[in-house]
PDB file of C-alpha atoms in Angstrom:
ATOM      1  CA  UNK A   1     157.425 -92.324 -40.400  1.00 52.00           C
ATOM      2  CA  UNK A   2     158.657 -89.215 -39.855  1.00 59.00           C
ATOM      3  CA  UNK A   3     158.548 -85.717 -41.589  1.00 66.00           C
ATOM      4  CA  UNK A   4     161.646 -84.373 -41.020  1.00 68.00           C
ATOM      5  CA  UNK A   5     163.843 -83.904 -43.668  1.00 67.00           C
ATOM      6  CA  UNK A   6     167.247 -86.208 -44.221  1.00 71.00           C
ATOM      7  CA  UNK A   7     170.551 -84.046 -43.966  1.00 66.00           C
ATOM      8  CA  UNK A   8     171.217 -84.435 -47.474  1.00 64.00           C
ATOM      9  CA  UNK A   9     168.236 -82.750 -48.065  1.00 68.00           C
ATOM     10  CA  UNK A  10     168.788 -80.302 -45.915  1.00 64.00           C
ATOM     11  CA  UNK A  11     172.801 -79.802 -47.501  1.00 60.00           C
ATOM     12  CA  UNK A  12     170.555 -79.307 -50.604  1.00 63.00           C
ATOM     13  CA  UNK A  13     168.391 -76.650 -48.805  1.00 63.00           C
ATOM     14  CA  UNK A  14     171.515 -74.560 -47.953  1.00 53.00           C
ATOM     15  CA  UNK A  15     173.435 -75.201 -51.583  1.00 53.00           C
ATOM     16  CA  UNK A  16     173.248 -71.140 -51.520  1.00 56.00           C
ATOM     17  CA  UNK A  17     175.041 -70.913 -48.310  1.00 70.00           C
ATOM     18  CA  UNK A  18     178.464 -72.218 -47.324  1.00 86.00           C
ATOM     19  CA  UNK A  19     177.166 -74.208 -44.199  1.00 88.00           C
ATOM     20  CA  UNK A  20     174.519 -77.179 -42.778  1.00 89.00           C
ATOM     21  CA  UNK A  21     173.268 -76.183 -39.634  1.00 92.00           C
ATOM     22  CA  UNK A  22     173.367 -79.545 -37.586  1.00 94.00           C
ATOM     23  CA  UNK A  23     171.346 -79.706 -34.229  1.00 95.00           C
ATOM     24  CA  UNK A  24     173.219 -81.915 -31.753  1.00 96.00           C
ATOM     25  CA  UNK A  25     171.453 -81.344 -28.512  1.00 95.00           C
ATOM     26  CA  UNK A  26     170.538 -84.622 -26.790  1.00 92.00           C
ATOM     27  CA  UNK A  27     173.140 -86.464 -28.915  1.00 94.00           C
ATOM     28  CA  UNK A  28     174.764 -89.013 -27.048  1.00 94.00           C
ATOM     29  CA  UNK A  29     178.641 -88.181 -26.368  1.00 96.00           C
ATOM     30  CA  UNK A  30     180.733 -91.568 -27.243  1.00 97.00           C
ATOM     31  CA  UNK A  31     182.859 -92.065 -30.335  1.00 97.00           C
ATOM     32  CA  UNK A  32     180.186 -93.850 -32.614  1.00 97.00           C
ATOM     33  CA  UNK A  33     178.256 -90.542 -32.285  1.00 97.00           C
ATOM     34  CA  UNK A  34     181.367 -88.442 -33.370  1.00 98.00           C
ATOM     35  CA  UNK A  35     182.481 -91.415 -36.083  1.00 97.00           C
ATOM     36  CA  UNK A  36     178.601 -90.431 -37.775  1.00 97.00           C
ATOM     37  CA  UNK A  37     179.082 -86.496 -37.555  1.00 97.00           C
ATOM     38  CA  UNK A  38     182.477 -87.017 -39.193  1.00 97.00           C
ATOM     39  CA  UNK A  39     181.215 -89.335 -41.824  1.00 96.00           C
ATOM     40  CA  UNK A  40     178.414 -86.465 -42.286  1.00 95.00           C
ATOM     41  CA  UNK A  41     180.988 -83.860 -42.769  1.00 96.00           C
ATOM     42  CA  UNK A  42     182.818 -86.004 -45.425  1.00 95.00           C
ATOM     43  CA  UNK A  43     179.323 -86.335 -47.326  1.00 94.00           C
ATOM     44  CA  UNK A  44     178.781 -82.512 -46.918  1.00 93.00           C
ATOM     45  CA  UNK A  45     182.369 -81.292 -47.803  1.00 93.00           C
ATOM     46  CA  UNK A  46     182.279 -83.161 -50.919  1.00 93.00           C
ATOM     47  CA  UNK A  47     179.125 -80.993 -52.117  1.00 90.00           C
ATOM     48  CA  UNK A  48     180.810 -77.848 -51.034  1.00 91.00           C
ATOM     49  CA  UNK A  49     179.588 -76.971 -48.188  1.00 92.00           C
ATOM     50  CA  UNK A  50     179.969 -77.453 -44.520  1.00 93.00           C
ATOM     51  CA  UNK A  51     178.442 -79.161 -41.552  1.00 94.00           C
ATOM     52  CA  UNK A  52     178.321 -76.889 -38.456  1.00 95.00           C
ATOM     53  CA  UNK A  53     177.564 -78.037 -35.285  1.00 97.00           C
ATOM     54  CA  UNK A  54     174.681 -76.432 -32.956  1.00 95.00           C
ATOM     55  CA  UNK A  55     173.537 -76.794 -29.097  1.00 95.00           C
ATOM     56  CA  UNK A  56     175.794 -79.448 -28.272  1.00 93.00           C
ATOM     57  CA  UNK A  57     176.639 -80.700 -25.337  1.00 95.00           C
ATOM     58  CA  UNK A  58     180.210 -80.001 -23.056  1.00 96.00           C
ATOM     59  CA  UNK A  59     180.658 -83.433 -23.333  1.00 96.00           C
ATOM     60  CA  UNK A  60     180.274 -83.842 -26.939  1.00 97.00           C
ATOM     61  CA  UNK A  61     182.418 -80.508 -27.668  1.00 96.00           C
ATOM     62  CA  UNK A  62     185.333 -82.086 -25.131  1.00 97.00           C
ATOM     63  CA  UNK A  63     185.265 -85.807 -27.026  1.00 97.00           C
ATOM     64  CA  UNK A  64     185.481 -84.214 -30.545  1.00 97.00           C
ATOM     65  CA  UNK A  65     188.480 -82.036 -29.171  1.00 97.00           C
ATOM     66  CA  UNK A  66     189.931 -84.964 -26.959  1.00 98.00           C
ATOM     67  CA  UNK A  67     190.085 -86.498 -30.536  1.00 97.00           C
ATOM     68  CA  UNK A  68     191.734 -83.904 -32.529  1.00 97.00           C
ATOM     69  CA  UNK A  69     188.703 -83.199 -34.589  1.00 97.00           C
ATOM     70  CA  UNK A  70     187.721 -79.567 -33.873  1.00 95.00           C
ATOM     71  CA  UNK A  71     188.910 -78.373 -37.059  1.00 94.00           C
ATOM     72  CA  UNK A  72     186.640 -81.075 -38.643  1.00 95.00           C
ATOM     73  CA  UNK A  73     183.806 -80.876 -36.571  1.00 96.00           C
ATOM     74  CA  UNK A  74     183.426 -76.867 -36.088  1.00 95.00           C
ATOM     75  CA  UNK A  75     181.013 -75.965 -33.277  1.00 93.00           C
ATOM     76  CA  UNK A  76     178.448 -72.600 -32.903  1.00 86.00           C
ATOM     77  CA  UNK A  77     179.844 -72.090 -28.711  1.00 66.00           C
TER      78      UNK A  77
END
């Protein structure tokens, strides 16, 4: 098992700041992986707060705007 902490406990972490830092680098770029950041964001949003993207891939970044989701899925570029 693991040590690294689940992203609701890292939303908690951050409850002082506005955003979730989210590391995406070596995420696989298909639509289940942008479905599960999406679903993430929901989760987030409805704590306040704000899942931000990091270190993604072109790929990834072209897929999320190929489906209209940039505003939902904001990226650090």
């Amino acid at each position: 098992m693991g040590t690294e902490p689940t992203l609701p406990d890292r939303a908690r972490r951050h409850e002082s700041r506005t955003t979730v830092p989210v590391d995406v680098q070596g995420i696989c770029a298909d639509a289940a992986a942008v479905d599960a950041l999406a679903r993430v964001q929901v989760a987030v949003r409805r704590r306040g707060l704000e899942v931000r993207l990091r270190s993604g891939s072109v790929e990834l970044g072209r897929l999320i705007a190929l489906m209209g989701l940039e505003d939902v899925l904001p990226a650090d570029r």
